[in-house]
Short mmCIF file of C-alpha atoms in Angstrom, two decimals:
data_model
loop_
_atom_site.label_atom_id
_atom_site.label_comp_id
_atom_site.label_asym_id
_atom_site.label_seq_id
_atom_site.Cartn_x
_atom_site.Cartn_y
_atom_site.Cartn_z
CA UNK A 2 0.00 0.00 0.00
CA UNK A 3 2.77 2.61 1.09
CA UNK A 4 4.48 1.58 -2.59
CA UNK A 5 1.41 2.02 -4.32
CA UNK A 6 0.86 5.73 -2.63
CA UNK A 7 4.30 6.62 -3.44
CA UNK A 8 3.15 6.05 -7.36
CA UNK A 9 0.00 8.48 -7.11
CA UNK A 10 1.58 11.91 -7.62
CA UNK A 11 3.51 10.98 -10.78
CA UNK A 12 -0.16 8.92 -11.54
CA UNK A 13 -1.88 12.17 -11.24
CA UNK A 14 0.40 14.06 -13.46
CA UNK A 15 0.18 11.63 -15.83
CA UNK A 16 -3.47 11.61 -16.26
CA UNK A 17 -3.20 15.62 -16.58
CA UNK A 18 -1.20 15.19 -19.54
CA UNK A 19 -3.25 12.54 -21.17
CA UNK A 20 -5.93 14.83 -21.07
CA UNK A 21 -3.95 17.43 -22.79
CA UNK A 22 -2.85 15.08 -25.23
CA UNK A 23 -6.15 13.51 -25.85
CA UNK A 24 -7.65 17.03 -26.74
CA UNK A 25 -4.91 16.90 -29.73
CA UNK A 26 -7.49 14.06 -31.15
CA UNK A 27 -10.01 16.87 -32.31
CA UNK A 28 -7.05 19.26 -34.05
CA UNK A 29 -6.86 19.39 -37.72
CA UNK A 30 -4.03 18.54 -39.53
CA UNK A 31 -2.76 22.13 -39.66
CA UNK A 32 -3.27 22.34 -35.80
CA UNK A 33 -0.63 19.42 -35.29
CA UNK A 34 1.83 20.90 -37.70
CA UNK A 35 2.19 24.07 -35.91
CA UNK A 36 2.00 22.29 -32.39
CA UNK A 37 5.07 20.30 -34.03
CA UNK A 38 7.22 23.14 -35.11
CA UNK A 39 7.21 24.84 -32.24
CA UNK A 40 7.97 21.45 -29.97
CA UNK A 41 10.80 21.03 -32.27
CA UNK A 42 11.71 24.91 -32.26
CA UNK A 43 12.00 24.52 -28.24
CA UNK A 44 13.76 20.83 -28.29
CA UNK A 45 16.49 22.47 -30.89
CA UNK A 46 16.90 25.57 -28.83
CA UNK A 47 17.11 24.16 -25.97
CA UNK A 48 19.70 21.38 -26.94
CA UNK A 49 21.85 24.26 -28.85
CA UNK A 50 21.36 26.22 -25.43
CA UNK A 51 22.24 23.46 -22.34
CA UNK A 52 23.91 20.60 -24.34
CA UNK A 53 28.30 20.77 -25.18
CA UNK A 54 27.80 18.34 -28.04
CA UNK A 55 24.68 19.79 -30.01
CA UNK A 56 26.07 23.17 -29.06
CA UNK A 57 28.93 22.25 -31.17
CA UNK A 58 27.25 19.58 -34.16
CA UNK A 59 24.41 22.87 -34.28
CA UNK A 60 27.11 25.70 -35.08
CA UNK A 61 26.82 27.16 -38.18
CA UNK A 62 23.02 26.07 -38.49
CA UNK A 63 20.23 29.08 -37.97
CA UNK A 64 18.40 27.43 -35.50
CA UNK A 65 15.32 30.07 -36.87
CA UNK A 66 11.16 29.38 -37.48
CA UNK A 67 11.78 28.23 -40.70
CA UNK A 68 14.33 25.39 -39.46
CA UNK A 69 14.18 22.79 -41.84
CA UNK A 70 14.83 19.34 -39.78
CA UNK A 71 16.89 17.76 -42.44
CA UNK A 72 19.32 20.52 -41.90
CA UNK A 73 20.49 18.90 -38.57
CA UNK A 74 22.81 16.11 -38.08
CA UNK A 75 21.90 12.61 -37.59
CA UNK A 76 22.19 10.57 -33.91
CA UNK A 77 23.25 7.01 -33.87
CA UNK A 78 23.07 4.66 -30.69
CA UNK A 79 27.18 4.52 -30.59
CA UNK A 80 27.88 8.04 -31.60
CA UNK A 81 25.22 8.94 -28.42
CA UNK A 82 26.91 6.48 -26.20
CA UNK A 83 30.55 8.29 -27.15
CA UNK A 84 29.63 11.20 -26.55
CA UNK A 85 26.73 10.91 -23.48
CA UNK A 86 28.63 13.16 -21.16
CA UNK A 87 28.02 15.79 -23.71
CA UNK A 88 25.12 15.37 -25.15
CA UNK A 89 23.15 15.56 -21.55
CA UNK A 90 21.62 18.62 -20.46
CA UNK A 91 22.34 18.28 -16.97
CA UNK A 92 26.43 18.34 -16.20
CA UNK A 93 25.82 16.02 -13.08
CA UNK A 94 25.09 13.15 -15.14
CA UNK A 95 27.67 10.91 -16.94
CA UNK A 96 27.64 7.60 -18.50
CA UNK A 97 29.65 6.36 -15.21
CA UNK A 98 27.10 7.43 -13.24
CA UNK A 99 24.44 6.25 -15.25
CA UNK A 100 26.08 2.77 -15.49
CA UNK A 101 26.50 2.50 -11.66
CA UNK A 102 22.89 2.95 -11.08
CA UNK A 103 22.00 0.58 -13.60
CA UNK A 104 24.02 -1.75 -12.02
CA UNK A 105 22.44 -1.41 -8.32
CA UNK A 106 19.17 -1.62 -9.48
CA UNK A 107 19.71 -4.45 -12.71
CA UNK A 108 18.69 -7.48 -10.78
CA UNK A 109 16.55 -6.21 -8.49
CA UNK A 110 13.22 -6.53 -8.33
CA UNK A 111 10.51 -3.72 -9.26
CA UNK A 112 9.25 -3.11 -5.97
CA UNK A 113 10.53 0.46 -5.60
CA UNK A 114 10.84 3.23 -8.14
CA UNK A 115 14.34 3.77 -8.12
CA UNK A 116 15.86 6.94 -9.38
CA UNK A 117 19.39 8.41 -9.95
CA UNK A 118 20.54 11.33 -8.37
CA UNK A 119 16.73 10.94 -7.05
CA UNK A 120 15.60 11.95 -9.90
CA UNK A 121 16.44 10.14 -13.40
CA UNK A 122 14.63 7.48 -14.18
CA UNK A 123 17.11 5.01 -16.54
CA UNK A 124 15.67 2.35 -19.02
CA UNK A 125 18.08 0.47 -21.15
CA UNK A 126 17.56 -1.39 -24.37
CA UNK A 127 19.24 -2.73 -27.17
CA UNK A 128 21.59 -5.54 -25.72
CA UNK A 129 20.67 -8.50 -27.86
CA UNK A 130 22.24 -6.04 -31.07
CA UNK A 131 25.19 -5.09 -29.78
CA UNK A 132 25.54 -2.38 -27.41
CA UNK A 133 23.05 -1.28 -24.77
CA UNK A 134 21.61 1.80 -24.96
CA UNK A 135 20.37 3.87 -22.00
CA UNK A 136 18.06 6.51 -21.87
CA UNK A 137 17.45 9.04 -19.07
CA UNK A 138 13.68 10.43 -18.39
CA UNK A 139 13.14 13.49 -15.32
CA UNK A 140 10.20 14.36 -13.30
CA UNK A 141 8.83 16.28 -16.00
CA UNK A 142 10.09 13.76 -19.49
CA UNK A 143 8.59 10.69 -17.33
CA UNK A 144 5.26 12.68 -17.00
CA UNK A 145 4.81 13.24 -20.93
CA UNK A 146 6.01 9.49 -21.42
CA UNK A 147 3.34 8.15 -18.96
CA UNK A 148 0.64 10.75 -20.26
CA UNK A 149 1.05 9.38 -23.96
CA UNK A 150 0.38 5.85 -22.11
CA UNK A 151 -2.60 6.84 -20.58
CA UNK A 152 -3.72 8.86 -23.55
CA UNK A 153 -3.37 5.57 -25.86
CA UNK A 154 -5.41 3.50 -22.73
CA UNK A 155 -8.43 6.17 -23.02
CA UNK A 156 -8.92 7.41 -26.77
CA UNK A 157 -8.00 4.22 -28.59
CA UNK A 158 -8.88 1.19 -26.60
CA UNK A 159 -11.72 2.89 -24.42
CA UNK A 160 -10.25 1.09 -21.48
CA UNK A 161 -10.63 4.77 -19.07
CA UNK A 162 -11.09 4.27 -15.55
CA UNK A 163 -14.19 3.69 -14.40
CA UNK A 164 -16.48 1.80 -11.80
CA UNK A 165 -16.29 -1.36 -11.17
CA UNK A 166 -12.91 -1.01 -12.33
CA UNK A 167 -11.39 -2.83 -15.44
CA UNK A 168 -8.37 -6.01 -15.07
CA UNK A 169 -5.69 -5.40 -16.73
CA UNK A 170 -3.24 -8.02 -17.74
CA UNK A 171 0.22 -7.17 -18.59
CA UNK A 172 2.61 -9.78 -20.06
CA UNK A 173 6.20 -7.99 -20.60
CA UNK A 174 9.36 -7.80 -18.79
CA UNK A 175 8.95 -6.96 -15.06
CA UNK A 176 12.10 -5.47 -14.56
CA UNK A 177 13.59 -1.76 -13.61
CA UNK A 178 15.27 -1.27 -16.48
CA UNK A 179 12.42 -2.33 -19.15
CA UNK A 180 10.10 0.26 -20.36
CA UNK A 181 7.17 -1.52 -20.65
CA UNK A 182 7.74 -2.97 -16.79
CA UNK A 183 8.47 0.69 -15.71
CA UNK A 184 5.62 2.26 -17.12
CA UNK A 185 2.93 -0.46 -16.09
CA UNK A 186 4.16 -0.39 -12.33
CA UNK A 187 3.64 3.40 -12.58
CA UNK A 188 0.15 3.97 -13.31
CA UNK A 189 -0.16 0.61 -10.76
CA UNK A 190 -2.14 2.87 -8.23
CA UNK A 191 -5.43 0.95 -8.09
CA UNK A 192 -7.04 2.82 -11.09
CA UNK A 193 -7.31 -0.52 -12.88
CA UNK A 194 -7.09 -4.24 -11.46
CA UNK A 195 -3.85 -5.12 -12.25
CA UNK A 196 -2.16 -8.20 -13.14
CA UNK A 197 1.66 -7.99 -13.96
CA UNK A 198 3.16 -11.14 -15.19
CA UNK A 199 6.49 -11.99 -16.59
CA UNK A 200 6.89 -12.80 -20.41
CA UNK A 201 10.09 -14.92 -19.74
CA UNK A 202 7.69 -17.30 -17.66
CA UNK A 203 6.62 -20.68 -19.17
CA UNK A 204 3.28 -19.99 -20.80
CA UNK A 205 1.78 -23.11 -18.80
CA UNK A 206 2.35 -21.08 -15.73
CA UNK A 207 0.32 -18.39 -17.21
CA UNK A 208 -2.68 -19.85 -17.76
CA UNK A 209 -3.89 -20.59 -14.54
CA UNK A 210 -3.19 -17.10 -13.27
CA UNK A 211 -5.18 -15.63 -16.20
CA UNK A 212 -7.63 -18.02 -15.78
CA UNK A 213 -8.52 -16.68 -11.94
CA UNK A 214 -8.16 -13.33 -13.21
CA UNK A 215 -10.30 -13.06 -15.95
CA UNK A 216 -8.84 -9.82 -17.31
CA UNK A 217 -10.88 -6.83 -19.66
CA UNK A 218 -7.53 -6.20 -21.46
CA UNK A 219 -4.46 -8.18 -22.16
CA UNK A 220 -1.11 -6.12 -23.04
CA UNK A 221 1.69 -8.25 -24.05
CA UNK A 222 3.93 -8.95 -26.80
CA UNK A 223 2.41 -11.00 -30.37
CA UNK A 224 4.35 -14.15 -29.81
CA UNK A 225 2.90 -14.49 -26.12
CA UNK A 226 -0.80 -13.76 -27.35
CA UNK A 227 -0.42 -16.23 -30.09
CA UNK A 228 0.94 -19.28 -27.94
CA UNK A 229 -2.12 -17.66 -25.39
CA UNK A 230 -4.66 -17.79 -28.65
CA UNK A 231 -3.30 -21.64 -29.26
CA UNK A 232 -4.54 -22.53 -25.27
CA UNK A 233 -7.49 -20.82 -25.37
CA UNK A 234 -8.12 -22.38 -28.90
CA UNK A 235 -7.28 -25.85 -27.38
CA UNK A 236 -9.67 -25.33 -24.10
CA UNK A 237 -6.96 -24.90 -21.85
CA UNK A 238 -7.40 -21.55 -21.27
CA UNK A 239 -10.77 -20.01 -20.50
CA UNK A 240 -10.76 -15.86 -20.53
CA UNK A 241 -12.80 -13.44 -22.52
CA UNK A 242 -10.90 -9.64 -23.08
CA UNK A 243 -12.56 -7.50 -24.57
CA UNK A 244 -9.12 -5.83 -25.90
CA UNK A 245 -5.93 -7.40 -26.56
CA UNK A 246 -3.13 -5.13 -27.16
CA UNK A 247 0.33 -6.28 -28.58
CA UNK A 248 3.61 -4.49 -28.73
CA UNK A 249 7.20 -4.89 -29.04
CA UNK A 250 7.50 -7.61 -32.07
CA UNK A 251 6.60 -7.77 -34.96
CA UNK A 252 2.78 -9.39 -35.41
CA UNK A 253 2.16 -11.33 -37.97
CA UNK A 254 -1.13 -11.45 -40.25
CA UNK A 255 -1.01 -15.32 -39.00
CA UNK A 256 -0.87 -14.26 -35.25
CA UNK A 257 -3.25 -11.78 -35.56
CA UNK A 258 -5.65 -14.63 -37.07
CA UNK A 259 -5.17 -16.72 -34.42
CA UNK A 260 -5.55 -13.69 -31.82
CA UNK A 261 -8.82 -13.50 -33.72
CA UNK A 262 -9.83 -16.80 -33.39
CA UNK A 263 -9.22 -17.47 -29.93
CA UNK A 264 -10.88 -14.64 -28.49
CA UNK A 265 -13.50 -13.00 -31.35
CA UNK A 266 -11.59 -9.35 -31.23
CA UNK A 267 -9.19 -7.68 -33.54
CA UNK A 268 -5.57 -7.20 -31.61
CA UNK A 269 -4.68 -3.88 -31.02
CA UNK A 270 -0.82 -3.51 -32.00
CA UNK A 271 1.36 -0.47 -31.27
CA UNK A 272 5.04 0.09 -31.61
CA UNK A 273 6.96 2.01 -29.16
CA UNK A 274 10.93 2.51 -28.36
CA UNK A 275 12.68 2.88 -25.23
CA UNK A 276 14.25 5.87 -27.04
CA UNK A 277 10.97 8.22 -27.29
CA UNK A 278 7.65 6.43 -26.00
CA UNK A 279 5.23 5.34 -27.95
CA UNK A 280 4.71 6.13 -31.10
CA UNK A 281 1.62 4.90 -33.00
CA UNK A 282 -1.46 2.67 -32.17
CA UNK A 283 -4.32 1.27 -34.18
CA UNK A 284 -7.61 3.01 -33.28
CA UNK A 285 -10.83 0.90 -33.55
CA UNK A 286 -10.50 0.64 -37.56
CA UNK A 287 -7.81 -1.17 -37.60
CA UNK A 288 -6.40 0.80 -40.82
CA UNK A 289 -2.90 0.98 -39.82
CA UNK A 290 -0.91 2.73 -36.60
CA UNK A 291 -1.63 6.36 -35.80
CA UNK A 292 1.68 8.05 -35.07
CA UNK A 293 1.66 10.53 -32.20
CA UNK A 294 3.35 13.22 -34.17
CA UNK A 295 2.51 15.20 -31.21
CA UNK A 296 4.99 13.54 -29.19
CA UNK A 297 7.24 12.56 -31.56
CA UNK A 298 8.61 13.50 -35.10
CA UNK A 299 9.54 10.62 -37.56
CA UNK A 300 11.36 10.18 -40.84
CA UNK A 301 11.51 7.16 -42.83
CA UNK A 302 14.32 6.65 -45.18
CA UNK A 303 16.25 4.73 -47.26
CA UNK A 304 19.85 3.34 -46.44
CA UNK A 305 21.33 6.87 -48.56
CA UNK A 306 19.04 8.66 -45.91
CA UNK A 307 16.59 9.51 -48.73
CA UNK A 308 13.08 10.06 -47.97
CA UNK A 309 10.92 7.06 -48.95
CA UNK A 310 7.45 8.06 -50.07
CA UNK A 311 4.37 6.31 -48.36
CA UNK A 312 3.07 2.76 -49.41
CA UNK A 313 7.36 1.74 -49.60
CA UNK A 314 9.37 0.12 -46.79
CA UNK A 315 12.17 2.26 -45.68
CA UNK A 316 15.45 0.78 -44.11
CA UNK A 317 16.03 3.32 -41.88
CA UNK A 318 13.79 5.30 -39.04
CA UNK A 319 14.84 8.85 -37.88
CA UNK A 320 12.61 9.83 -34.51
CA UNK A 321 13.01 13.25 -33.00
CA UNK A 322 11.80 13.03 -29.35
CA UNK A 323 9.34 16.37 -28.77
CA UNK A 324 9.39 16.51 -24.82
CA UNK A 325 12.65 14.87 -23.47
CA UNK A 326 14.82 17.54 -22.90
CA UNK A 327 17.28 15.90 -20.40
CA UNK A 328 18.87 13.45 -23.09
CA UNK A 329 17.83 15.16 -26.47
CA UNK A 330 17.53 12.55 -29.42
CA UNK A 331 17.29 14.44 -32.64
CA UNK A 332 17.14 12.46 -35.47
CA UNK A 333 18.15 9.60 -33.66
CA UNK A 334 18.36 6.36 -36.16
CA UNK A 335 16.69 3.06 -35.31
CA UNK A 336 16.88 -0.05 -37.94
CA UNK A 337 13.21 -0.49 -38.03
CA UNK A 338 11.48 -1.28 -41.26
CA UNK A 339 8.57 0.75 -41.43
CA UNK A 340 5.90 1.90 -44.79
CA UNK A 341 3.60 4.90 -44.05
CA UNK A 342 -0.13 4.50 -45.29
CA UNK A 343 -0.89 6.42 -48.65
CA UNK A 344 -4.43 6.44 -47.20
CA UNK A 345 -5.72 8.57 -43.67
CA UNK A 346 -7.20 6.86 -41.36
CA UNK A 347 -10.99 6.73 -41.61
CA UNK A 348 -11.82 7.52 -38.28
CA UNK A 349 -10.65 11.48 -39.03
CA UNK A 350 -7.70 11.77 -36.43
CA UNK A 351 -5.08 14.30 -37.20
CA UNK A 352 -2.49 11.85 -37.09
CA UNK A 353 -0.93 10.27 -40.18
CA UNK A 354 -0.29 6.06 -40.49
CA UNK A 355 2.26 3.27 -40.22
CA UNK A 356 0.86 0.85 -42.89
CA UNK A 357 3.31 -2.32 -41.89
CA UNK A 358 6.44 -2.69 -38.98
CA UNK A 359 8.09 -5.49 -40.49
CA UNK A 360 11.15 -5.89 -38.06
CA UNK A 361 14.70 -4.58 -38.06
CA UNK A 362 17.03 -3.87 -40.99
CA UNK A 363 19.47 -6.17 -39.12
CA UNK A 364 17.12 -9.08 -39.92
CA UNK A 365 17.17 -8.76 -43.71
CA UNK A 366 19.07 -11.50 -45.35
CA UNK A 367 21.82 -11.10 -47.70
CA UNK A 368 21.68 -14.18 -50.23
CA UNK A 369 23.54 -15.42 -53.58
CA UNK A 370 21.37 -14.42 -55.85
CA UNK A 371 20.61 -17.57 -58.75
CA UNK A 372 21.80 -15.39 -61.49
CA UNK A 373 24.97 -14.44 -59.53
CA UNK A 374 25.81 -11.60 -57.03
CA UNK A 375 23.51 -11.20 -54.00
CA UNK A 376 20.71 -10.59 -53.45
CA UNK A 377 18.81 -8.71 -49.91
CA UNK A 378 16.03 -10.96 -48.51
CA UNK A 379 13.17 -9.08 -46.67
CA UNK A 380 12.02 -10.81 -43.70
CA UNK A 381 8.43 -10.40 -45.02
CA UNK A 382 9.61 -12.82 -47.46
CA UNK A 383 10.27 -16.22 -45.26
CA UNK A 384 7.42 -15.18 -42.96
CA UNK A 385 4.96 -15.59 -46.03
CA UNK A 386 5.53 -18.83 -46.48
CA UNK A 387 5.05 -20.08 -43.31
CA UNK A 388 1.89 -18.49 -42.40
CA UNK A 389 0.31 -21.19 -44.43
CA UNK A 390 1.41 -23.93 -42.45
CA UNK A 391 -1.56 -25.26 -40.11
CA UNK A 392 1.22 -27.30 -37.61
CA UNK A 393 3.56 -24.70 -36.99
CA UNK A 394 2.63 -22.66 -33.73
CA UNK A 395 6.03 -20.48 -33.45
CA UNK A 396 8.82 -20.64 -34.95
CA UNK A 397 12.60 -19.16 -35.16
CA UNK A 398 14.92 -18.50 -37.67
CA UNK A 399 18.23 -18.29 -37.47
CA UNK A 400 20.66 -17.18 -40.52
CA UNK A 401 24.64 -18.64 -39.63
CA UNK A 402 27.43 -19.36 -41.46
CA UNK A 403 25.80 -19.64 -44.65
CA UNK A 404 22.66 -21.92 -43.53
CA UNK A 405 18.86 -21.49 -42.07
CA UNK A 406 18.29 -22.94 -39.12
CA UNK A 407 14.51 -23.20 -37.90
CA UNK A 408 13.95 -23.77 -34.94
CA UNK A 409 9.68 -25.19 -34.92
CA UNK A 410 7.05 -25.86 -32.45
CA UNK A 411 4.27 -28.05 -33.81
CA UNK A 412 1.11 -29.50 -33.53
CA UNK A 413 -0.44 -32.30 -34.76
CA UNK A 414 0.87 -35.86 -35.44
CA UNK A 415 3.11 -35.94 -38.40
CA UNK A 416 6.05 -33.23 -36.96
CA UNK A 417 8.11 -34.81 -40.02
CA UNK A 418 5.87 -34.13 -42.61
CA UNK A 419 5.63 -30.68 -41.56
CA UNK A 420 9.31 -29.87 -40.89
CA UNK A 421 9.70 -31.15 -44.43
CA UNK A 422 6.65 -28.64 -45.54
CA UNK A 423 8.82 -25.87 -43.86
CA UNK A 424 11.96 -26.65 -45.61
CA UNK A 425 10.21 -26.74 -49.23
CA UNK A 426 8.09 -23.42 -48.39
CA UNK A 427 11.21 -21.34 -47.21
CA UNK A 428 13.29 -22.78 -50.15
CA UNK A 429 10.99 -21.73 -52.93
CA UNK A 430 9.77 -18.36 -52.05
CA UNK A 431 13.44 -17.66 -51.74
CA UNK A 432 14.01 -18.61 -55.25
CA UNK A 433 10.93 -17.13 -56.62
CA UNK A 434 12.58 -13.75 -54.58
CA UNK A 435 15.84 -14.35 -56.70
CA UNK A 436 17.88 -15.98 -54.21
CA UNK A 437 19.97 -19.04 -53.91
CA UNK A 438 18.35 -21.08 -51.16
CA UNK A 439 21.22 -21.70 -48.82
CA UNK A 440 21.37 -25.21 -47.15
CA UNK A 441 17.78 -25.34 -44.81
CA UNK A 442 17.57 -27.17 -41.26
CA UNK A 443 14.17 -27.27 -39.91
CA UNK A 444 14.21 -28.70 -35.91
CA UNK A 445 11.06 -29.71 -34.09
CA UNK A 446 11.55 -28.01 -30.38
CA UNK A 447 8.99 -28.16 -27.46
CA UNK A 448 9.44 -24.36 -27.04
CA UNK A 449 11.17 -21.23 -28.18
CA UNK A 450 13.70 -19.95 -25.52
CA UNK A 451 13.09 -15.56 -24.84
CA UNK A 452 15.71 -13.45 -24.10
CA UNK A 453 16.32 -13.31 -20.52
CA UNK A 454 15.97 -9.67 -19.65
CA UNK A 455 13.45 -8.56 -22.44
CA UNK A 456 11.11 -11.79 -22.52
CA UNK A 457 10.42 -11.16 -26.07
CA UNK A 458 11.11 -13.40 -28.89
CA UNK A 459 12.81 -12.40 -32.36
CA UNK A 460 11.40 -14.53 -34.94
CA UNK A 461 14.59 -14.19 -37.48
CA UNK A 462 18.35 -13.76 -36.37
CA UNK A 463 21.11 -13.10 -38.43
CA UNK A 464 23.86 -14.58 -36.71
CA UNK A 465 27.43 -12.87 -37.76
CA UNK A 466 31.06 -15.25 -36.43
#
């Protein structure tokens, strides 16, 4: 009880800002733009004004009204890491410091809030693709992130507080230094029922917990709510949500069927980053994921940096962060492979589309191509073929030293005949997509292994010796 009243006053805040940010549902398109330029107008400034390193990558550059963003340099995750002493606005922090925290507070358990300097909140991500990234949130950054959380409960899955109050089920990462973990215990102030369980626990042992819960909503990532669709589709699992909301993988048009199946509703999927929040939602139509462009700016591009028009998969995603001011990422890359909708949304928001997320640019294959050369595999293009396949419940894939490795849980019978109707599938859409099918070793497994911090499970590796 004393834990959950030490939440309430950030609670409070946050639901203050969702309603600010849920008023930006009614603006008009020309509303948003000008609430945009002059978020980005203040981030800029400010950076220029409090941060050594922008102060110095922003000299030269009229920081003025007309500011075009593609005027200012881009942010990678190591460049950021290099130079993190700099690029904070407050000269207190450090990357020392920041990694000393992170290390008190890694393996302990979320029961307290923990803050640096008593202050910072730190999330990390990024380990399982080479270096971890860490990311520093105040008082005031923390309330914004937590309002766009609210904001997304409220307007798009109609899951406000009320009386009797809702259950909530969340199925991610429980841990201090997880986003998703962070931001659930947060708002945990007795607004909703909550049940937080951990994603890197057998599903078996979730069953009977959801079971006796019988949550509204269910927030977890697409690989859990499929193996959840296959128990509830086998009788072993006996809950009706009205909502089911996935995140942080990619889902699949083959998980989302079975989401479908299992429980009669359409899945919900956003996509956020550790980086800036969340970013876009699907609203009840289901016509792709609104992006909050009022909390964050986004550019999709090609690997020359180009802009990619809507309707094409870029290689490359530049987000601008509108409201963290402490550690300012502008124009900070991530390898996501994103396509913006040609089409708005027909429910009138202000806010433009994500048509597909289709992974990371780090899981695109690079083949022999049949007529020589190579050739880049999309990952769009083995997940295609195996969407078909009735027995196969979950699957990995794993590109290493020149061979595919599949890793398959199955059900049914004939597992043979089905890792055999794996191997043929995979090997002939990649020659009809110009490639020469590399050796193909399809394994029948019990269950796919998560990554032990995260709990979430990446569906294709590229594995480089």
């Amino acid at each position: 009880m004393i834990q959950r009243l030490s939440r309430l006053p950030p609670a409070l805040r946050a639901l203050r800002a969702a309603r600010g940010l849920e008023a930006h549902e009614l603006w008009s398109p020309e509303q948003l733009h000008r609430h945009q330029r002059e978020r980005l107008l203040a981030i800029v400034r400010d950076a220029a004004a409090r941060s050594p390193y922008y102060r110095e990558r922003f000299a030269g550059i009229e920081l003025s009204d007309d500011l075009d963003l593609t005027a200012l340099p881009r942010l990678d995750k190591p460049t950021m890491l290099e130079h993190f002493d700099e690029l904070v606005t407050d000269r207190r922090l450090s990357l020392a410091a920041v990694e000393r925290h992170i290390a008190e507070i890694e393996d302990a358990e979320l029961r307290t809030d923990p803050k640096l300097f008593g202050e910072y909140r730190v999330l990390a991500s990024g380990g399982t693709s080479g270096r971890r990234g860490v990311f520093l949130y105040s008082r005031e950054d923390w309330t914004e992130l937590l309002g766009g959380g609210v904001r997304a409960q409220s307007a798009y899955l109609d899951f406000a507080p009320r009386l009797p109050r809702r259950r909530l089920a969340t199925i991610v990462a429980d841990q201090p230094l997880h986003g998703n973990g962070r931001l659930n215990r947060s708002v945990d102030v007795g607004i909703h029922r909550m049940l937080r369980l951990d994603a890197r626990a057998p599903v078996a042992g979730l069953v009977g917990k959801l079971d006796d819960f019988q949550p509204d909503e269910i927030f977890t990532y697409p690989s859990t709510a499929g193996l959840l669709a296959d128990r509830q589709l086998a009788g072993e699992l006996t809950i009706a949500p009205r909502c089911v909301v996935t995140g942080g993988e990619v889902l699949t048009d083959d998980v989302r069927e079975r989401i479908v199946a299992a429980f009669g509703r359409e899945p919900f999927n956003g996509y956020g980053t550790t980086e800036v929040g969340y970013v876009a939602l699907e609203c009840d139509r289901h016509a792709g994921l609104h992006v909050f462009e009022d909390q964050v700016l986004i550019e999709i591009v090609d690997d020359e940096y180009r802009p990619v028009p809507a309707g094409r998969a870029g290689t490359r995603l530049l987000v601008t962060n509108l409201f963290n001011r402490t550690q300012p990422l502008i124009r900070y890359e991530l390898d996501d492979l994103v396509t913006a909708s040609p089409e708005p949304c027909p429910c009138g928001r202000p806010f433009p589309l994500l048509k597909t997320i289709e992974g990371r640019s780090d899981d695109i294959l690079e083949l022999p191509a049949r007529g020589g050369g190579t050739t880049k595999v999309h990952p769009v293009t083995l997940r295609s073929p195996l969407a078909g396949i009735a027995a196969l419940s979950e699957y990995r894939i794993v590109y290493r030293a020149g061979e595919l490795r599949i890793e398959a849980v199955l059900t049914g019978s004939d597992g043979r005949q089905a890792c055999r109707e794996i191997e043929s599938s995979l090997g002939a859409a990649l020659a009809e997509g110009g490639a020469q099918p590399p050796p193909i070793h399809v394994e029948s497994v019990t269950e796919i292994p998560r990554h032990p911090h995260s709990g979430r499970h990446k569906a294709i590796e590229v594995e480089v010796s």
